[in-house]
PDB file of C-alpha atoms in Angstrom:
ATOM      1  CA  MET A   1       8.447 -57.801 -77.620  1.00 56.00           C
ATOM      2  CA  ALA A   2      10.157 -60.747 -79.293  1.00 69.00           C
ATOM      3  CA  ASP A   3       8.112 -63.742 -80.425  1.00 90.00           C
ATOM      4  CA  THR A   4      10.497 -66.187 -78.731  1.00 91.00           C
ATOM      5  CA  TYR A   5      12.619 -66.500 -75.590  1.00 91.00           C
ATOM      6  CA  THR A   6      16.022 -68.197 -75.743  1.00 92.00           C
ATOM      7  CA  LEU A   7      16.403 -70.708 -72.911  1.00 93.00           C
ATOM      8  CA  HIS A   8      19.727 -72.291 -71.961  1.00 94.00           C
ATOM      9  CA  ILE A   9      19.109 -75.351 -69.791  1.00 95.00           C
ATOM     10  CA  ALA A  10      21.017 -78.547 -68.938  1.00 95.00           C
ATOM     11  CA  GLY A  11      23.645 -77.785 -71.585  1.00 94.00           C
ATOM     12  CA  LEU A  12      21.028 -77.265 -74.330  1.00 94.00           C
ATOM     13  CA  THR A  13      19.452 -74.228 -75.973  1.00 94.00           C
ATOM     14  CA  ARG A  14      15.809 -73.962 -76.974  1.00 93.00           C
ATOM     15  CA  GLU A  15      13.713 -71.169 -78.494  1.00 92.00           C
ATOM     16  CA  LEU A  16      10.418 -70.916 -76.590  1.00 91.00           C
ATOM     17  CA  PRO A  17       7.362 -69.212 -78.068  1.00 89.00           C
ATOM     18  CA  ILE A  18       5.973 -66.266 -76.119  1.00 91.00           C
ATOM     19  CA  CYS A  19       2.258 -66.743 -75.308  1.00 88.00           C
ATOM     20  CA  LYS A  20      -0.270 -64.224 -74.008  1.00 86.00           C
ATOM     21  CA  VAL A  21      -1.807 -65.163 -70.636  1.00 83.00           C
ATOM     22  CA  ASN A  22      -3.872 -61.980 -70.239  1.00 87.00           C
ATOM     23  CA  ASP A  23      -3.672 -58.235 -71.002  1.00 86.00           C
ATOM     24  CA  HIS A  24      -0.946 -57.800 -68.393  1.00 88.00           C
ATOM     25  CA  MET A  25       1.280 -60.865 -68.780  1.00 86.00           C
ATOM     26  CA  ASP A  26       2.928 -63.136 -71.338  1.00 86.00           C
ATOM     27  CA  ILE A  27       4.855 -66.344 -70.665  1.00 86.00           C
ATOM     28  CA  ALA A  28       7.443 -68.382 -72.516  1.00 87.00           C
ATOM     29  CA  ALA A  29       5.858 -71.754 -73.324  1.00 86.00           C
ATOM     30  CA  PHE A  30       8.090 -74.592 -72.119  1.00 86.00           C
ATOM     31  CA  ILE A  31       6.954 -77.966 -73.458  1.00 83.00           C
ATOM     32  CA  MET A  32       8.998 -81.141 -72.933  1.00 83.00           C
ATOM     33  CA  PHE A  33       6.632 -83.423 -74.848  1.00 82.00           C
ATOM     34  CA  SER A  34       8.392 -84.834 -77.929  1.00 87.00           C
ATOM     35  CA  ASP A  35      11.788 -83.316 -77.002  1.00 93.00           C
ATOM     36  CA  VAL A  36      13.584 -86.459 -75.868  1.00 95.00           C
ATOM     37  CA  GLU A  37      17.027 -84.843 -75.783  1.00 95.00           C
ATOM     38  CA  LEU A  38      15.792 -82.044 -73.514  1.00 95.00           C
ATOM     39  CA  THR A  39      13.869 -84.430 -71.253  1.00 96.00           C
ATOM     40  CA  GLU A  40      16.879 -86.735 -70.811  1.00 97.00           C
ATOM     41  CA  ALA A  41      19.264 -83.832 -70.127  1.00 96.00           C
ATOM     42  CA  CYS A  42      16.954 -82.133 -67.606  1.00 97.00           C
ATOM     43  CA  ALA A  43      16.287 -85.431 -65.820  1.00 97.00           C
ATOM     44  CA  ALA A  44      20.004 -86.142 -65.466  1.00 98.00           C
ATOM     45  CA  ALA A  45      20.729 -82.614 -64.211  1.00 97.00           C
ATOM     46  CA  LEU A  46      17.895 -82.708 -61.645  1.00 98.00           C
ATOM     47  CA  LEU A  47      18.973 -86.147 -60.390  1.00 98.00           C
ATOM     48  CA  LYS A  48      22.426 -84.697 -59.655  1.00 98.00           C
ATOM     49  CA  LYS A  49      20.774 -82.067 -57.435  1.00 97.00           C
ATOM     50  CA  ALA A  50      18.170 -84.346 -55.835  1.00 98.00           C
ATOM     51  CA  PRO A  51      18.386 -85.651 -52.277  1.00 98.00           C
ATOM     52  CA  GLU A  52      18.085 -89.410 -51.697  1.00 98.00           C
ATOM     53  CA  PHE A  53      14.558 -90.552 -52.536  1.00 98.00           C
ATOM     54  CA  ASP A  54      12.538 -93.739 -52.981  1.00 98.00           C
ATOM     55  CA  VAL A  55       9.619 -92.656 -55.170  1.00 98.00           C
ATOM     56  CA  ILE A  56       8.729 -89.809 -57.544  1.00 98.00           C
ATOM     57  CA  LEU A  57       5.300 -88.153 -57.479  1.00 97.00           C
ATOM     58  CA  THR A  58       4.194 -85.923 -60.376  1.00 96.00           C
ATOM     59  CA  ALA A  59       1.065 -84.348 -61.840  1.00 92.00           C
ATOM     60  CA  GLU A  60      -0.497 -85.299 -65.161  1.00 87.00           C
ATOM     61  CA  ALA A  61       0.329 -84.239 -67.836  1.00 76.00           C
ATOM     62  CA  LYS A  62       3.327 -82.023 -68.550  1.00 85.00           C
ATOM     63  CA  GLY A  63       5.380 -83.370 -65.633  1.00 89.00           C
ATOM     64  CA  ILE A  64       5.067 -86.965 -66.840  1.00 94.00           C
ATOM     65  CA  PRO A  65       7.935 -87.077 -69.374  1.00 95.00           C
ATOM     66  CA  LEU A  66      10.387 -85.583 -66.870  1.00 96.00           C
ATOM     67  CA  ALA A  67       9.250 -87.768 -63.952  1.00 97.00           C
ATOM     68  CA  TYR A  68       9.308 -90.889 -66.123  1.00 97.00           C
ATOM     69  CA  GLU A  69      12.824 -90.140 -67.360  1.00 97.00           C
ATOM     70  CA  MET A  70      14.049 -89.406 -63.820  1.00 98.00           C
ATOM     71  CA  ALA A  71      12.551 -92.734 -62.706  1.00 98.00           C
ATOM     72  CA  ARG A  72      14.143 -94.537 -65.655  1.00 98.00           C
ATOM     73  CA  GLN A  73      17.578 -93.039 -65.013  1.00 98.00           C
ATOM     74  CA  SER A  74      17.414 -93.615 -61.237  1.00 98.00           C
ATOM     75  CA  GLY A  75      15.656 -96.986 -61.296  1.00 98.00           C
ATOM     76  CA  LYS A  76      13.055 -95.644 -58.850  1.00 98.00           C
ATOM     77  CA  TYR A  77       9.265 -96.073 -58.922  1.00 97.00           C
ATOM     78  CA  TRP A  78       7.102 -93.135 -59.999  1.00 98.00           C
ATOM     79  CA  ILE A  79       3.455 -92.243 -59.471  1.00 97.00           C
ATOM     80  CA  PRO A  80       1.492 -89.918 -61.762  1.00 95.00           C
ATOM     81  CA  ALA A  81      -1.389 -88.041 -60.150  1.00 94.00           C
ATOM     82  CA  ARG A  82      -4.121 -88.159 -62.789  1.00 90.00           C
ATOM     83  CA  LYS A  83      -6.508 -85.367 -63.801  1.00 85.00           C
ATOM     84  CA  GLY A  84      -9.549 -87.412 -62.817  1.00 83.00           C
ATOM     85  CA  PRO A  85     -10.543 -90.791 -61.387  1.00 84.00           C
ATOM     86  CA  LYS A  86      -9.791 -93.775 -63.655  1.00 88.00           C
ATOM     87  CA  LEU A  87     -11.620 -97.083 -63.848  1.00 86.00           C
ATOM     88  CA  TYR A  88      -8.596 -98.983 -62.510  1.00 89.00           C
ATOM     89  CA  MET A  89      -8.610 -96.923 -59.301  1.00 85.00           C
ATOM     90  CA  ARG A  90     -10.320 -98.954 -56.580  1.00 91.00           C
ATOM     91  CA  GLU A  91     -10.241 -96.119 -53.995  1.00 91.00           C
ATOM     92  CA  PRO A  92      -9.432 -92.774 -55.670  1.00 89.00           C
ATOM     93  CA  VAL A  93      -7.998 -90.009 -53.477  1.00 90.00           C
ATOM     94  CA  ILE A  94      -8.921 -86.609 -54.956  1.00 89.00           C
ATOM     95  CA  ILE A  95      -7.315 -83.175 -54.417  1.00 87.00           C
ATOM     96  CA  GLU A  96      -8.178 -79.887 -56.184  1.00 81.00           C
ATOM     97  CA  ASP A  97      -5.715 -77.073 -56.920  1.00 70.00           C
ATOM     98  CA  GLN A  98      -5.455 -73.855 -58.904  1.00 61.00           C
ATOM     99  CA  SER A  99      -2.676 -73.640 -61.522  1.00 54.00           C
ATOM    100  CA  ILE A 100      -1.558 -70.714 -63.686  1.00 53.00           C
ATOM    101  CA  THR A 101      -1.460 -72.983 -66.750  1.00 53.00           C
ATOM    102  CA  THR A 102      -4.883 -74.579 -66.193  1.00 53.00           C
ATOM    103  CA  ALA A 103      -8.092 -72.568 -66.456  1.00 58.00           C
ATOM    104  CA  GLY A 104     -10.231 -73.050 -63.354  1.00 64.00           C
ATOM    105  CA  LYS A 105      -9.628 -75.673 -60.716  1.00 75.00           C
ATOM    106  CA  GLN A 106      -7.397 -78.640 -61.486  1.00 77.00           C
ATOM    107  CA  THR A 107      -8.189 -82.046 -59.994  1.00 86.00           C
ATOM    108  CA  LEU A 108      -5.402 -84.492 -59.117  1.00 91.00           C
ATOM    109  CA  VAL A 109      -6.197 -88.114 -58.275  1.00 91.00           C
ATOM    110  CA  ILE A 110      -4.202 -91.160 -57.205  1.00 94.00           C
ATOM    111  CA  ASP A 111      -5.392 -94.529 -56.023  1.00 94.00           C
ATOM    112  CA  LYS A 112      -5.221 -95.408 -52.328  1.00 94.00           C
ATOM    113  CA  LYS A 113      -2.753 -98.196 -53.227  1.00 96.00           C
ATOM    114  CA  ASP A 114      -0.344 -95.445 -54.376  1.00 96.00           C
ATOM    115  CA  ILE A 115      -0.750 -93.679 -51.025  1.00 95.00           C
ATOM    116  CA  GLU A 116       0.058 -96.996 -49.336  1.00 96.00           C
ATOM    117  CA  TYR A 117       3.093 -97.479 -51.625  1.00 97.00           C
ATOM    118  CA  MET A 118       4.452 -94.089 -50.446  1.00 97.00           C
ATOM    119  CA  ASP A 119       4.057 -95.074 -46.759  1.00 98.00           C
ATOM    120  CA  GLY A 120       7.412 -94.771 -45.014  1.00 98.00           C
ATOM    121  CA  LYS A 121       9.192 -93.714 -48.212  1.00 98.00           C
ATOM    122  CA  ARG A 122      11.179 -90.616 -49.189  1.00 98.00           C
ATOM    123  CA  ILE A 123       9.086 -88.803 -51.822  1.00 98.00           C
ATOM    124  CA  LEU A 124      10.477 -86.504 -54.512  1.00 98.00           C
ATOM    125  CA  ILE A 125       7.874 -84.264 -56.140  1.00 97.00           C
ATOM    126  CA  VAL A 126       8.658 -83.453 -59.783  1.00 97.00           C
ATOM    127  CA  ASP A 127       7.069 -81.037 -62.260  1.00 94.00           C
ATOM    128  CA  ASP A 128       8.181 -79.428 -65.498  1.00 93.00           C
ATOM    129  CA  VAL A 129       7.656 -75.825 -64.332  1.00 92.00           C
ATOM    130  CA  ILE A 130       6.894 -74.401 -60.903  1.00 91.00           C
ATOM    131  CA  SER A 131       4.985 -71.137 -61.141  1.00 87.00           C
ATOM    132  CA  THR A 132       2.385 -70.361 -58.469  1.00 83.00           C
ATOM    133  CA  GLY A 133       3.084 -73.555 -56.545  1.00 83.00           C
ATOM    134  CA  GLY A 134      -0.553 -74.709 -56.756  1.00 83.00           C
ATOM    135  CA  SER A 135       0.282 -78.069 -58.315  1.00 86.00           C
ATOM    136  CA  LEU A 136       3.111 -78.597 -55.807  1.00 89.00           C
ATOM    137  CA  HIS A 137       0.734 -77.882 -52.951  1.00 89.00           C
ATOM    138  CA  ALA A 138      -1.779 -80.408 -54.292  1.00 89.00           C
ATOM    139  CA  LEU A 139       0.959 -83.035 -54.716  1.00 93.00           C
ATOM    140  CA  GLU A 140       2.252 -82.340 -51.200  1.00 94.00           C
ATOM    141  CA  THR A 141      -1.322 -82.762 -49.926  1.00 92.00           C
ATOM    142  CA  LEU A 142      -1.573 -86.141 -51.685  1.00 93.00           C
ATOM    143  CA  ALA A 143       1.829 -87.197 -50.294  1.00 96.00           C
ATOM    144  CA  ALA A 144       0.747 -86.140 -46.772  1.00 95.00           C
ATOM    145  CA  LYS A 145      -2.014 -88.751 -46.901  1.00 94.00           C
ATOM    146  CA  SER A 146       0.782 -91.335 -46.653  1.00 96.00           C
ATOM    147  CA  THR A 147       3.317 -91.806 -43.857  1.00 96.00           C
ATOM    148  CA  GLY A 148       6.064 -90.962 -46.350  1.00 97.00           C
ATOM    149  CA  THR A 149       8.187 -87.825 -46.207  1.00 98.00           C
ATOM    150  CA  VAL A 150       8.550 -85.292 -49.002  1.00 98.00           C
ATOM    151  CA  VAL A 151      12.323 -84.841 -49.265  1.00 98.00           C
ATOM    152  CA  GLY A 152      12.282 -82.381 -52.145  1.00 98.00           C
ATOM    153  CA  CYS A 153      10.255 -80.544 -54.759  1.00 97.00           C
ATOM    154  CA  CYS A 154      11.857 -79.877 -58.117  1.00 97.00           C
ATOM    155  CA  ALA A 155      11.269 -78.744 -61.668  1.00 96.00           C
ATOM    156  CA  ALA A 156      13.242 -78.003 -64.775  1.00 96.00           C
ATOM    157  CA  LEU A 157      12.172 -74.347 -64.516  1.00 95.00           C
ATOM    158  CA  ALA A 158      10.929 -71.938 -61.850  1.00 95.00           C
ATOM    159  CA  GLU A 159       8.726 -69.244 -63.361  1.00 92.00           C
ATOM    160  CA  GLY A 160       8.464 -65.687 -62.068  1.00 90.00           C
ATOM    161  CA  ASP A 161       8.622 -65.350 -58.274  1.00 92.00           C
ATOM    162  CA  ALA A 162       8.949 -69.130 -57.870  1.00 93.00           C
ATOM    163  CA  ALA A 163      12.643 -68.680 -58.734  1.00 94.00           C
ATOM    164  CA  LYS A 164      13.044 -66.869 -55.379  1.00 95.00           C
ATOM    165  CA  ARG A 165      11.731 -69.830 -53.370  1.00 94.00           C
ATOM    166  CA  THR A 166      14.203 -71.628 -51.127  1.00 94.00           C
ATOM    167  CA  ASP A 167      12.061 -74.747 -50.586  1.00 95.00           C
ATOM    168  CA  ILE A 168      12.439 -76.030 -54.173  1.00 96.00           C
ATOM    169  CA  PHE A 169      15.274 -76.815 -56.550  1.00 97.00           C
ATOM    170  CA  PHE A 170      15.274 -76.226 -60.285  1.00 97.00           C
ATOM    171  CA  LEU A 171      17.637 -75.890 -63.229  1.00 97.00           C
ATOM    172  CA  GLU A 172      16.847 -72.404 -64.542  1.00 95.00           C
ATOM    173  CA  PRO A 173      14.550 -69.459 -63.853  1.00 94.00           C
ATOM    174  CA  LEU A 174      11.920 -68.553 -66.455  1.00 91.00           C
ATOM    175  CA  PRO A 175      10.807 -64.910 -66.540  1.00 88.00           C
ATOM    176  CA  LEU A 176       7.255 -63.644 -66.783  1.00 85.00           C
ATOM    177  CA  PHE A 177       6.813 -60.840 -69.273  1.00 85.00           C
ATOM    178  CA  LEU A 178       4.691 -58.117 -67.655  1.00 83.00           C
ATOM    179  CA  HIS A 179       3.232 -55.233 -69.622  1.00 81.00           C
TER     180      HIS A 179
END
């Protein structure tokens, strides 16, 4: 097997390292951190596909650059769900999920004021990669604590079977390498 996977996305090409997940599966590691050109291009391409929305909700950490750039380009507010309660959170709302890229359970937390901000708004959920859908489910659960409506779930890439989903939109599929 090759050591890299060539990805063509949003008019750009990137070589992704292949990483072992377990004895049966490898993945291509897609990391937006520090790649400003890629982040800007993916944000612009996803915004062209996105329905009308009022606020972006994402999970810490890898979704943050993309969500921030989408918020910057659209002029819309964005809310990062943090990995744990923070001192500034007066009334943390906590959800746990299971993610393919995080060992064990992953905790997502937002402050109650963020839930109240989403009340009555159209919410766009953003992540860098959708794989099992665990993070999306946790973000949808957080959004459901408001009176807002999730109008879409999106990512730069859909990994493995996630590319077959019809309830999300994404820029490119990302294969899993089974052996």
